[in-house]
XYZ file of C-alpha atoms in Angstrom:
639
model
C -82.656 -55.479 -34.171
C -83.653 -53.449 -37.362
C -86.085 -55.173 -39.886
C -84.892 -52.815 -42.267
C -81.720 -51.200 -43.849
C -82.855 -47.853 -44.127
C -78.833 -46.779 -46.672
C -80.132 -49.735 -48.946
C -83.988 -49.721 -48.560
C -83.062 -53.903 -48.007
C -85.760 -55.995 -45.910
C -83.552 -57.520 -43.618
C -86.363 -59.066 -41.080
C -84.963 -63.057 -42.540
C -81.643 -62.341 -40.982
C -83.239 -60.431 -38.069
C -80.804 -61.753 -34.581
C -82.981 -60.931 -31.774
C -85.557 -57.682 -30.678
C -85.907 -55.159 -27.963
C -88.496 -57.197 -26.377
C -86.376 -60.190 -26.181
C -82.836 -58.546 -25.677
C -84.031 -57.529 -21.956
C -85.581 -60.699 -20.601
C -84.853 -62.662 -17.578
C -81.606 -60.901 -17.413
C -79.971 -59.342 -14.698
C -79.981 -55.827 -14.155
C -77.202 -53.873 -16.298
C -76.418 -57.699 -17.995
C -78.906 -56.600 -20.775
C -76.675 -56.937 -23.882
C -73.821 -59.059 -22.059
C -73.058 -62.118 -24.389
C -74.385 -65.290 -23.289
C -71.284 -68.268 -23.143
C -73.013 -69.982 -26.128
C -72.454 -66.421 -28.652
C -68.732 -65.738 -26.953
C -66.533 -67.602 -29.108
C -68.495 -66.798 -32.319
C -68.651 -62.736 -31.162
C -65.120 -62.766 -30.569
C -63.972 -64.718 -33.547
C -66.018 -61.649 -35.682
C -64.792 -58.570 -34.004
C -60.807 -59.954 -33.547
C -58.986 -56.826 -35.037
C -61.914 -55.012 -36.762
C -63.529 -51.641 -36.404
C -66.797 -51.786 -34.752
C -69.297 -47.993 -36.210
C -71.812 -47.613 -33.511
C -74.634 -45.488 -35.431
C -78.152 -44.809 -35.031
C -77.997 -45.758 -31.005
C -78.483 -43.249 -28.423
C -76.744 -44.378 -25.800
C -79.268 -43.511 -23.156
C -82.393 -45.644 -23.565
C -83.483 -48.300 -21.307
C -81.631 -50.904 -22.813
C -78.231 -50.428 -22.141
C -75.205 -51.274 -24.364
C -72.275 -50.709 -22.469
C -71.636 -54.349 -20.850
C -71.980 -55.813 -24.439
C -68.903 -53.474 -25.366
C -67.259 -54.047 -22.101
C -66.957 -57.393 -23.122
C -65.845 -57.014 -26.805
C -62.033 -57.615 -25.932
C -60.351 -58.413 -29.183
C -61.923 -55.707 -31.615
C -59.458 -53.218 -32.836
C -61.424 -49.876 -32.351
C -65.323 -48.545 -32.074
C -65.999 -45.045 -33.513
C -69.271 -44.150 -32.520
C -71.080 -42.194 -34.734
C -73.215 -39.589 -32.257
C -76.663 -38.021 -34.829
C -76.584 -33.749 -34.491
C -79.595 -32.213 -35.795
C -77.301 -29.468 -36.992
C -75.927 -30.409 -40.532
C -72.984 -28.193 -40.626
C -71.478 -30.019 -37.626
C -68.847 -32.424 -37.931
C -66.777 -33.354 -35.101
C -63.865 -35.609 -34.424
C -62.657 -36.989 -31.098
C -60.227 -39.594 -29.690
C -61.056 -40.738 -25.971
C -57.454 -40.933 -24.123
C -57.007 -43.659 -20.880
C -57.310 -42.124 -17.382
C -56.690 -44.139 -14.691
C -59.598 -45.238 -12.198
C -59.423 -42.860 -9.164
C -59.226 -39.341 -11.960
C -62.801 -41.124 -13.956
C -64.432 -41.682 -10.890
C -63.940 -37.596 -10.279
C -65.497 -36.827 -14.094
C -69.264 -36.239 -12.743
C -70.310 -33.718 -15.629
C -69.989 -35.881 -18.380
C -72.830 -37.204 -20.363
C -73.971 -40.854 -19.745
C -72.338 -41.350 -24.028
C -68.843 -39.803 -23.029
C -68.570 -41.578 -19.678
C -69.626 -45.348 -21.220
C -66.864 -43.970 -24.180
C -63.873 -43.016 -21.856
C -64.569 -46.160 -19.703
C -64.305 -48.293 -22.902
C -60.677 -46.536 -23.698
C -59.581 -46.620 -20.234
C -60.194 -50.309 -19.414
C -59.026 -52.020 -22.322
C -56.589 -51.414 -25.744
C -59.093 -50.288 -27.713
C -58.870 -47.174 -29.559
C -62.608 -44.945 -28.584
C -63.783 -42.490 -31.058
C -66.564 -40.433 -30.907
C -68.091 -38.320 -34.520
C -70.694 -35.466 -33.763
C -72.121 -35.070 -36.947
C -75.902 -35.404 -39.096
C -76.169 -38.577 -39.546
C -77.783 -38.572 -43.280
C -74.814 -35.952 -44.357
C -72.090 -38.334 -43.090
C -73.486 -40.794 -44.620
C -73.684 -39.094 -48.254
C -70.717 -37.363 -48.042
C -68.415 -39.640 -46.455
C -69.151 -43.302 -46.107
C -70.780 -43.025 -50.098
C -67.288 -42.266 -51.466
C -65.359 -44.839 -49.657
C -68.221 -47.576 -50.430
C -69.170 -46.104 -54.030
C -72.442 -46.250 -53.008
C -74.608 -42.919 -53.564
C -77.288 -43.874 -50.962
C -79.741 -41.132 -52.996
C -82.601 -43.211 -50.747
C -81.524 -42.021 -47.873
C -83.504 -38.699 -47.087
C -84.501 -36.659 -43.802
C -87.796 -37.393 -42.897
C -87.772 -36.373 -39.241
C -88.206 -32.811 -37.935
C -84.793 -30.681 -37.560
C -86.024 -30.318 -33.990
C -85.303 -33.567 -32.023
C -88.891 -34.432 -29.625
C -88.226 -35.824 -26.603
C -90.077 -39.115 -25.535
C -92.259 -37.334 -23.321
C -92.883 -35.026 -26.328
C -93.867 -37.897 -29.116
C -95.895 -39.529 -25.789
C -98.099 -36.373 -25.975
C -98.520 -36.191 -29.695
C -99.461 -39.667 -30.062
C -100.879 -41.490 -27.297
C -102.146 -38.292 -25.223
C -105.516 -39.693 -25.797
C -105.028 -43.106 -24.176
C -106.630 -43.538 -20.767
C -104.505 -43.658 -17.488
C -105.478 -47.817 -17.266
C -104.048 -48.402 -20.554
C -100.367 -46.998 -19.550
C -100.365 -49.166 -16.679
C -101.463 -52.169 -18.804
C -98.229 -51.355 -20.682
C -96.077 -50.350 -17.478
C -97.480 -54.196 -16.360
C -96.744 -55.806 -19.668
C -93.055 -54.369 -19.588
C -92.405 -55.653 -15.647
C -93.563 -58.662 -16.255
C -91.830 -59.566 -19.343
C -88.638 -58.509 -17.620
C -89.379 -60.816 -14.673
C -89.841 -58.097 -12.410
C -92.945 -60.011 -10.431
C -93.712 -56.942 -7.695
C -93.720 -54.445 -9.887
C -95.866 -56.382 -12.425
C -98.309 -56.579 -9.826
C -98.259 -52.884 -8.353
C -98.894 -51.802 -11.875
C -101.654 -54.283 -12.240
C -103.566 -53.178 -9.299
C -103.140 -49.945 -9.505
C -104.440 -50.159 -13.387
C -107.138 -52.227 -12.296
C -108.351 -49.416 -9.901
C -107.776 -46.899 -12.303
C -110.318 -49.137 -14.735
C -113.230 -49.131 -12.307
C -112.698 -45.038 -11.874
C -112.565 -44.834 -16.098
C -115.800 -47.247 -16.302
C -112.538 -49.327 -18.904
C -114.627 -52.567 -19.192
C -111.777 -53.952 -21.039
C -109.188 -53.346 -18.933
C -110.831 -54.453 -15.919
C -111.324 -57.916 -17.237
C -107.363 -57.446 -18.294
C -106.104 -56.220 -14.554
C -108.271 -58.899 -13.367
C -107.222 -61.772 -15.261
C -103.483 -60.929 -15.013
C -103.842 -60.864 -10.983
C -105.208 -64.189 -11.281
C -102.300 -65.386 -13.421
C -99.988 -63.649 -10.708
C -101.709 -65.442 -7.756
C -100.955 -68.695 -9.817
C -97.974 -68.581 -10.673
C -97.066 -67.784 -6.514
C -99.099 -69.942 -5.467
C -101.835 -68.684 -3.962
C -104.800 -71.040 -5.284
C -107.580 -69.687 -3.692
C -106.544 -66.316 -4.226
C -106.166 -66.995 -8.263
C -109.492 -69.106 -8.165
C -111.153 -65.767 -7.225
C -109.826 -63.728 -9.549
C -110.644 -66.015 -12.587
C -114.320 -66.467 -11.036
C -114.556 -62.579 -11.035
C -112.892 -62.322 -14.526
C -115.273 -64.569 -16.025
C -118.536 -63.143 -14.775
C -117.592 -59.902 -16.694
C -116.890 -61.948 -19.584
C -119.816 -63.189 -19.244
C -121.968 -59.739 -18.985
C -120.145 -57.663 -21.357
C -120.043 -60.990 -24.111
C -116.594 -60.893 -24.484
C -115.894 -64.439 -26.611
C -112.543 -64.072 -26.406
C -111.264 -63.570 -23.266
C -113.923 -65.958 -21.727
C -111.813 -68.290 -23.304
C -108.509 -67.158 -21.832
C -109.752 -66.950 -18.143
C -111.755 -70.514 -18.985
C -108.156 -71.543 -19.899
C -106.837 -70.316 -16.238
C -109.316 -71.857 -14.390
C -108.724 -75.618 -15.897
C -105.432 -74.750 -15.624
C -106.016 -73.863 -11.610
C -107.824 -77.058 -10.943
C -104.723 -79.088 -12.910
C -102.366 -77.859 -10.582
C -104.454 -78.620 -7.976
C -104.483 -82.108 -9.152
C -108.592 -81.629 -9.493
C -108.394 -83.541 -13.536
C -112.554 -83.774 -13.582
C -112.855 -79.837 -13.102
C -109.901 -79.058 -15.140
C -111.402 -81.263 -18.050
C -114.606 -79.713 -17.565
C -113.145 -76.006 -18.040
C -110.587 -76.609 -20.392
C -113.438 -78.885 -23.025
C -115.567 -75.524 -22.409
C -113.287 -73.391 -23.130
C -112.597 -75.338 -26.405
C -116.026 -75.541 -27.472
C -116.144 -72.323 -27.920
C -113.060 -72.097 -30.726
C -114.235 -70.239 -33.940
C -112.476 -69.327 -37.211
C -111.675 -65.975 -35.378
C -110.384 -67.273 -32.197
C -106.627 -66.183 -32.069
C -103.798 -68.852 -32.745
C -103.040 -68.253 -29.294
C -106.035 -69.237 -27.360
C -106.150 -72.753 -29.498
C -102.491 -73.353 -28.850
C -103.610 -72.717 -25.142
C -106.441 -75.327 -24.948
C -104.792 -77.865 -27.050
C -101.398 -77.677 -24.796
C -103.736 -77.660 -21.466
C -105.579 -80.954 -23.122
C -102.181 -82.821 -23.946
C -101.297 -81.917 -20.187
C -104.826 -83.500 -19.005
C -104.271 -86.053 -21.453
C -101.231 -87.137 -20.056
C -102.031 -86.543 -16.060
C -105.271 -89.241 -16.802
C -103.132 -91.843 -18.946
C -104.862 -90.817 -22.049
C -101.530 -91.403 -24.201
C -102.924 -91.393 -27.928
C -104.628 -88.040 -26.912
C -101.361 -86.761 -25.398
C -99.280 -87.030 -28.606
C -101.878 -85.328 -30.585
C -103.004 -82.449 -28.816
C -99.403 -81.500 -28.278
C -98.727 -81.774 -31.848
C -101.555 -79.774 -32.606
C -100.074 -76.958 -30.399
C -96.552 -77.343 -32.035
C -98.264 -76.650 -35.707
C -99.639 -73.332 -33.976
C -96.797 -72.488 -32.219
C -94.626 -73.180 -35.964
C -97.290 -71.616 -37.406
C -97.110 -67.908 -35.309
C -93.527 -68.459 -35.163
C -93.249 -68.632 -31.267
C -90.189 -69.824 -30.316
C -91.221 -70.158 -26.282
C -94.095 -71.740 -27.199
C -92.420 -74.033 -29.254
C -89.924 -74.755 -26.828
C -92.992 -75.582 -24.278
C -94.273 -78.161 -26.420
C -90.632 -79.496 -27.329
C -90.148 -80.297 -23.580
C -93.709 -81.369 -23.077
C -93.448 -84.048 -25.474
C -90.010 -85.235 -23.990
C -91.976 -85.853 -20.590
C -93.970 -87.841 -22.769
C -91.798 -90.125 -23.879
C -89.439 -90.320 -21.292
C -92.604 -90.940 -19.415
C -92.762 -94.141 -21.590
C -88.947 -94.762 -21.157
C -88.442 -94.136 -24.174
C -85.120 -91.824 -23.839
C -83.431 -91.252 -27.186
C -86.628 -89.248 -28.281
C -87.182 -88.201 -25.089
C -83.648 -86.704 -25.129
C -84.164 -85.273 -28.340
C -86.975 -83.308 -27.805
C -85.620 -81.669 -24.247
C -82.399 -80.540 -26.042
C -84.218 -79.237 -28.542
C -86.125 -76.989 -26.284
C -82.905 -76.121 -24.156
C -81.067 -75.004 -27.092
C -84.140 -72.492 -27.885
C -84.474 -71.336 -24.316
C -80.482 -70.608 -24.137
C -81.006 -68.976 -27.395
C -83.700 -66.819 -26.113
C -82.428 -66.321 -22.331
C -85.428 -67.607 -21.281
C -84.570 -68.810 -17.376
C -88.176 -70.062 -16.578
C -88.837 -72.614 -19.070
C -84.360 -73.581 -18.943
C -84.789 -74.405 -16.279
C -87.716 -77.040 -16.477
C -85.833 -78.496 -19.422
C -82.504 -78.891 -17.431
C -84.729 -80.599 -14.691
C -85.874 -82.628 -17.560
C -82.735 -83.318 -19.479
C -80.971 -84.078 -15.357
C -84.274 -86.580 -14.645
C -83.610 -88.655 -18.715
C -79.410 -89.035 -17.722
C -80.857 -90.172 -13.885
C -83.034 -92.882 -15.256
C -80.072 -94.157 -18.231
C -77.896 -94.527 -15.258
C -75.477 -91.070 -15.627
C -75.484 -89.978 -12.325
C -72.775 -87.379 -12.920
C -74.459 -85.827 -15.873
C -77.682 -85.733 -14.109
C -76.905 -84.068 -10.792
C -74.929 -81.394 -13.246
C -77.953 -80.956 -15.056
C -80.695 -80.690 -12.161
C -78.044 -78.331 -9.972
C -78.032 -76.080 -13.023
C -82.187 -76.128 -12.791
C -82.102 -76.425 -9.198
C -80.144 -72.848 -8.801
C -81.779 -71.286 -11.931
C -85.400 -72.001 -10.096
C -84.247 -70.507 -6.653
C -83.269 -67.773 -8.528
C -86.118 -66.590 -10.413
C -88.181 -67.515 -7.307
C -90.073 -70.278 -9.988
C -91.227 -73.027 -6.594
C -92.709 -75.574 -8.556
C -89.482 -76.473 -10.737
C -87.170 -76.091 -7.547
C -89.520 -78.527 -5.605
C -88.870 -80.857 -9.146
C -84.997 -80.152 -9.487
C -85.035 -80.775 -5.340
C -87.128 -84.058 -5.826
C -84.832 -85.478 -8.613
C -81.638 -84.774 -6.644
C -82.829 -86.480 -3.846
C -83.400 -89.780 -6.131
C -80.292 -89.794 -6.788
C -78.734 -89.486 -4.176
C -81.014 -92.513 -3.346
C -79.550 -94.601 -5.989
C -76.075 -93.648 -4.504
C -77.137 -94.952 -1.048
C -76.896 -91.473 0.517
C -80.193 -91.660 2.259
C -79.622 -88.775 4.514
C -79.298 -86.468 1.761
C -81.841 -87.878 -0.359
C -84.335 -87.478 2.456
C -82.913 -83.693 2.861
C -83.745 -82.830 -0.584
C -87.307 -85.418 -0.673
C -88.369 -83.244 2.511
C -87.359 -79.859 1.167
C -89.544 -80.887 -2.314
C -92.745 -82.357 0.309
C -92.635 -78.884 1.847
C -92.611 -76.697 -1.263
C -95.510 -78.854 -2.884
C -97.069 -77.923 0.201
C -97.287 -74.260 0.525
C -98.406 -74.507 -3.724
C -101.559 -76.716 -2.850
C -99.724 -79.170 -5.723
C -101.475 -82.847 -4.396
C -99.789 -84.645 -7.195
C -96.676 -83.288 -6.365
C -97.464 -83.951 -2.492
C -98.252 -87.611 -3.494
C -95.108 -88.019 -5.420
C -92.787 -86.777 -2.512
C -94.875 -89.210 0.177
C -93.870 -92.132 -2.117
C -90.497 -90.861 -2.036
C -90.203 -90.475 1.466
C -91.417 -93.543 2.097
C -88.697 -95.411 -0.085
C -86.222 -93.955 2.728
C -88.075 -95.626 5.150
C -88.187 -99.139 3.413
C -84.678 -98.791 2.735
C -83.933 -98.380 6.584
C -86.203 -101.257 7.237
C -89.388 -99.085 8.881
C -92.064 -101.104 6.531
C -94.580 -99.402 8.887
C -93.820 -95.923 8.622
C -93.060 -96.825 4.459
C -96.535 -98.579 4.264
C -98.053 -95.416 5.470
C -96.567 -93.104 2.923
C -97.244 -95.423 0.190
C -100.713 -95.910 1.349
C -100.649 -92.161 1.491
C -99.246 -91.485 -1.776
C -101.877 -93.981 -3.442
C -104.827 -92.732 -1.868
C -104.283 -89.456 -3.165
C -103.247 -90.047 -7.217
C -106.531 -92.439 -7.084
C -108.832 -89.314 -5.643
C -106.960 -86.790 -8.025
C -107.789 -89.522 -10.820
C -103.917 -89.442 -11.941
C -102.483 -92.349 -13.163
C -98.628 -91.469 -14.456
C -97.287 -92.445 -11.556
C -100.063 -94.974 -9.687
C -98.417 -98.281 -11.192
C -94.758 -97.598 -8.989
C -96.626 -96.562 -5.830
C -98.492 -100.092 -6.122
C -95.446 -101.538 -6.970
C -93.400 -100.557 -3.854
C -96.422 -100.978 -1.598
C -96.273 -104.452 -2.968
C -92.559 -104.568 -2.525
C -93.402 -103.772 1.979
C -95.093 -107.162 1.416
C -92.527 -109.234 -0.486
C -90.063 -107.836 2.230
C -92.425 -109.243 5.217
C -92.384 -112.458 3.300
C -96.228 -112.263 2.132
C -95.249 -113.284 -1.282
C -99.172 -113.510 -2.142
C -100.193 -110.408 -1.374
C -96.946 -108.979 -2.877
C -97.766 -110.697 -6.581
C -101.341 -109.220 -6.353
C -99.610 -105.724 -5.988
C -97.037 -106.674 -8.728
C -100.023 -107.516 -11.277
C -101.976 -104.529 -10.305
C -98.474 -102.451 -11.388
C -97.985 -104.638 -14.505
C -101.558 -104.120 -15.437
C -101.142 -99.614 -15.121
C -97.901 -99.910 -16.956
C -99.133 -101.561 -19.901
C -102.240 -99.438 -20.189
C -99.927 -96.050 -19.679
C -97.634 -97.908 -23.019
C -94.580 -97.434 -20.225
C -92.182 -100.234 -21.639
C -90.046 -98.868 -18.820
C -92.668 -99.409 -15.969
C -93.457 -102.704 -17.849
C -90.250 -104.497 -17.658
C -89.533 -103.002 -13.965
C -92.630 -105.080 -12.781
C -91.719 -107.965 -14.833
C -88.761 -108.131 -12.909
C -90.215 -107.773 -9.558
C -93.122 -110.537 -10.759
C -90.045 -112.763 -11.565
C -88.692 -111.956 -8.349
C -91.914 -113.276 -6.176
C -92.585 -115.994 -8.795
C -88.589 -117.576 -7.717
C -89.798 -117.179 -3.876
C -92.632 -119.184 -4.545
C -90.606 -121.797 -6.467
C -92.108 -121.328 -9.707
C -88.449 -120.985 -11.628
C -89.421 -121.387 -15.016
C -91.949 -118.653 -15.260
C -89.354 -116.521 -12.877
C -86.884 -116.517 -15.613
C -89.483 -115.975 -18.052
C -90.041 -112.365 -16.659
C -86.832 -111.739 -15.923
C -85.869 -112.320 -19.876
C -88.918 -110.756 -21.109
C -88.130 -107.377 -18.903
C -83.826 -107.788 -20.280
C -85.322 -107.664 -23.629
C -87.107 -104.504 -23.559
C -84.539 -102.406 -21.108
C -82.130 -103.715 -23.808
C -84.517 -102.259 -26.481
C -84.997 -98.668 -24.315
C -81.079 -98.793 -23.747
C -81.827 -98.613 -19.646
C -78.847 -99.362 -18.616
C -78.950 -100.009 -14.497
C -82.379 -101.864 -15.966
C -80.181 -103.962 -18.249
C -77.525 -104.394 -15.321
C -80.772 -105.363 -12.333
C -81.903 -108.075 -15.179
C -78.572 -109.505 -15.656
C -78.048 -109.652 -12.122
C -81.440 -111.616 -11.335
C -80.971 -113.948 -13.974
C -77.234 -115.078 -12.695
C -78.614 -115.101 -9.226
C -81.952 -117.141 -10.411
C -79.051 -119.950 -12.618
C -77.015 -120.200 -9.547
C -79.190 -120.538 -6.595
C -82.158 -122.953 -8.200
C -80.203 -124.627 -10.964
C -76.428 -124.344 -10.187
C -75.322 -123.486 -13.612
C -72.158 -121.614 -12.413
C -70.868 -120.741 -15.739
C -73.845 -119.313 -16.879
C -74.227 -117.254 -13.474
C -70.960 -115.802 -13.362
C -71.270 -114.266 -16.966
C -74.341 -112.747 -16.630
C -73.134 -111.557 -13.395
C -70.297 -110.311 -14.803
C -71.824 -108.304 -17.277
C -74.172 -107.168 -14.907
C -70.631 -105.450 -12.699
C -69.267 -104.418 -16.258
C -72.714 -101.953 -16.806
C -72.652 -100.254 -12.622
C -69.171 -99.936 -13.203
C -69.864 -97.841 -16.682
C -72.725 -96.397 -14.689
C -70.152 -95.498 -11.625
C -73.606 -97.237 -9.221
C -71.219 -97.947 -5.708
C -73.862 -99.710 -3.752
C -74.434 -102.325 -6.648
C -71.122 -102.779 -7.734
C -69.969 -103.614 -4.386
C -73.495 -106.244 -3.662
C -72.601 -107.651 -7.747
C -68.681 -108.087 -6.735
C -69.533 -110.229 -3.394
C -71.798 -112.609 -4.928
C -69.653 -112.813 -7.699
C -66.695 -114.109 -5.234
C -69.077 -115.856 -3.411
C -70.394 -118.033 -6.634
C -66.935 -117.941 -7.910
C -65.840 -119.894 -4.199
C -68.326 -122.380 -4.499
C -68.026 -122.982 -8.223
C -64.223 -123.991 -7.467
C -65.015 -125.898 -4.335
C -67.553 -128.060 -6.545
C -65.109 -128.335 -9.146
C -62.083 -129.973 -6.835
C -64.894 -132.270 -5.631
C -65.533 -134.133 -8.852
């Protein structure tokens, strides 16, 4: 993690592999330096048969290094080169195996020499240990074998090793009792350790009233708000902001105005409230200066492509989110980045548009995995799981939002379990497992619940009711969809609205109200195109085409159904490509008895939920198939 070679005075921050700050996060306790699966086979292929020098590590700090060398099976041997203050020392030793039950007696050891004799006790690895000065060994030893003098290197530490109490004293025994709990918070937090990230904060926020700290009183405050948010507690958060920004306000504090401006639109956007999100979130952005930090404008413009894209806004989308990327490039902030990575993936796959949409997502998971970053793998998985679910790869998608699914229940993150829950349940859907779709569209409903998320809420009603269409209860489905409607229409969000029309439309073509059904259809067709969903677009040309046939208008019902092939041909939908092939021979065999033509589009139509492994359809494509197939021989023997 150095930045520096302090033998060769050699800037080494290009080739810098990871920091402290990042080497501890979302990990679990005493997994701090374990090697992640992706680094194994490249680790092992390094270390096969060398020596691995251990120098300038303590071997007692917070971050510990022992499972990292636990794991290091194939290197050869690790001498670990222990700094003495005294420069005359120099002292070798050879760690010999004991067997479990005698180390497990060895309480007087030193954290180093236990870590050391469990290293030569487990494995094959020859464990040394050299007590010596550092510098000295250095110079005198390593120079001759490396002809290297190393006259750089020079002692420019006291003789006397301080403790870290000791260098706490000399240089921060001036900071106030707030600001070490600001830190304490700061650490917690970034290690994902939520409780203690909020005893610290309220604690320091106390201990800022009692110090008269204006500035860390508007911190303790805002964080609190941030912690209520992220559990879920709306109104709680909504208070805390409101109280953060009226000492913004008196003390003139530009700045953080911003930031708790920032958390308030943000509040109201998980609320599904768009008009008082907008209204904090445009404030908060008129008040960007030359000196605002890169931070705050990568907040505002990522909060305005997430607006953007709840309202429908899609040109507005694409460029506030690629205004945030050029910040986020720009500080070199690889979360960040990875935010806006998967952001713009639920743009386009939001316009089924999957290869970039694809692209984008694995973009960000390979940054998260590189990072260890659980929270935001996670949401990419459930992204990455919900792009395979729509192309048809059922397998690759339930392996993909189980992975996000567990990873959310984990970290205790509700609002990506309720998604990973929600996305399992559709497709289990597709699979005709209704049971266990409803399981998992109940289990999201209830989640969305307890976070006050009313687009999320709307989302699972339409869901729910799809179950009930599907088992024939158009009332009970009506209601939901009615439900679900009502709601993204007062929330003023539109992603969704056009396939909530769509199947409350599809309760009427079911009760044989073809009419009414083609005036929902249209209503769909008209969102879809004005969201640029090609996706959306060609699913309610198909269902037009669908009504149009019922109402004997065949000409314009193959129309559709031709126009919507093309462009799930063009978007590479595959159960899309299969549903179009399937009306089509169904639409040439029951209105114009073109039997040939039927049975191949039908048959390419079984060749696509066969690739797709889709059960339900394969087995409804293969009966009409024999059925058409019956009758096209039966007409044959009677010319």
């Amino acid at each position: 993690g150095s930045k520096r070679d302090y033998f060769t005075s050699r800037d080494t921050a290009d080739s810098l592999i990871t920091t402290i700050s990042a080497l501890g996060k979302d990990r679990e306790k005493g997994k701090t330096f374990a090697i992640e699966p992706f680094k194994r086979n490249l680790i092992e292929s390094i270390t096969k048969d060398r020596d691995l020098v251990v120098m300038g590590y303590s071997g007692s700090d917070d971050f510990d290094i022992s499972p990292l060398l636990k794991e290091l099976t194939s290197v050869k041997r690790i001498i670990w080169i222990d700094h003495d203050s005294d420069s005359e020392i120099e002292d070798y030793y050879q760690y010999k195996p004991l067997e479990p039950s005698k180390l497990s007696m060895l309480t007087k050891l030193s954290k180093l020499d236990t870590m050391l004799l469990e290293l030569a006790s487990k494995s094959t690895i020859e464990v040394f240990k050299v007590n010596t000065n550092t510098i000295n060994f250095v110079k005198g030893k390593l120079a001759k074998i490396f002809h290297v003098s190393f006259s750089n290197l020079k002692e420019s530490i006291s003789k006397t090793r301080k403790s870290f109490k000791q260098f706490m004293e000399k240089y921060h025994v001036k900071k106030s009792e707030s600001f070490k709990y600001r830190l304490a918070h700061e650490i917690y937090r970034e290690l994902g350790d939520i409780e203690s990230a909020e005893r610290t904060a309220l604690a320091g926020k106390e201990l800022a009233a009692k110090e008269n700290n204006d500035i860390n009183k508007v911190y303790f405050t805002s964080v609190l708000g941030l912690l209520s948010l992220n559990k879920g507690e709306m109104a709680k958060a909504l208070d805390q902001f409101n109280e953060t920004l009226e000492l913004t306000n008196e003390l003139n504090m530009g700045n953080e105005k911003i930031g708790v401006l920032i958390n308030i639109g943000e509040h109201y956007r998980k609320k599904g409230n768009l008009k008082s999100a907008f209204k904090y979130i445009l404030e908060a952005s008129d008040l960007i200066s030359e000196d605002t930090p890169d931070l705050l404008k990568y907040s505002i413009f990522n909060s305005l492509g997430a607006l953007y894209r709840a309202n429908g806004d899609i040109p507005n989308v694409t460029k506030y989110f690629k205004m945030a990327l050029e910040i986020a490039e720009k500080m070199g902030d690889l979360f960040r980045k990875s935010l806006i990575y998967n952001n713009l993936a639920g743009v386009y796959f939001s316009q089924g548009r999957l290869d970039p949409a694809l692209k984008y997502a694995s973009e960000a998971l390979k940054i998260d995995e590189l990072l260890g970053d659980l929270d935001d793998m996670a949401s990419n998985l459930n992204t990455i799981g919900n792009i395979y679910k729509i192309a048809g790869q059922y397998s690759k998608a339930l392996n993909y939002l189980e992975r996000a699914y567990n990873i959310a229940e984990k970290i205790k993150k509700s609002k990506v379990k309720s998604l990973a829950a929600n996305s399992i349940g559709a497709i289990y859907f597709a699979l005709g497992k209704l049971d266990l779709a409803l399981r998992m569209y109940n289990e999201a409903y209830e989640i969305r619940k307890k976070l006050e998320d009313v687009s999320g809420q709307a989302t699972s009603l339409n869901n729910i009711g799809l179950i009930y269409r599907a088992r024939r209860d158009y009332k009970t489905a009506n209601e939901m969809f009615n439900q679900s409607i009502e709601i993204a229409e007062r929330i003023g969000e539109k992603t969704h609205l056009g396939v909530r029309y769509s199947n409350r439309a599809s309760i009427f073509e079911a009760t044989k109200d073809f009419e009414k059904a083609l005036e929902g259809y249209k209503k769909a067709l008209a969102i879809e195109k004005s969201q640029q969903n090609l996706h959306g677009v060609a699913t309610q040309l198909m269902n037009i085409g669908g009504i149009l046939g019922d109402l004997g208008r065949y000409e314009d019902c193959i129309k559709n159904y031709t126009k919507a092939l093309n462009i799930m041909e063009e978007l590479k939908i595959k159960p899309g490509i299969a549903r179009a092939l399937n009306n089509l021979g169904s639409v040439h065999y029951k209105f114009y008895r073109n039997f040939e033509k039927a049975i191949s589009l039908l048959e390419r139509s079984l060749e696509i939920y066969q690739n797709i492994n889709d059960p339900q359809m394969m087995n409804l494509t293969r009966q009409n198939l024999a059925h058409i197939k019956q009758q096209y021989e039966i007409q044959k023997e009677k010319k």
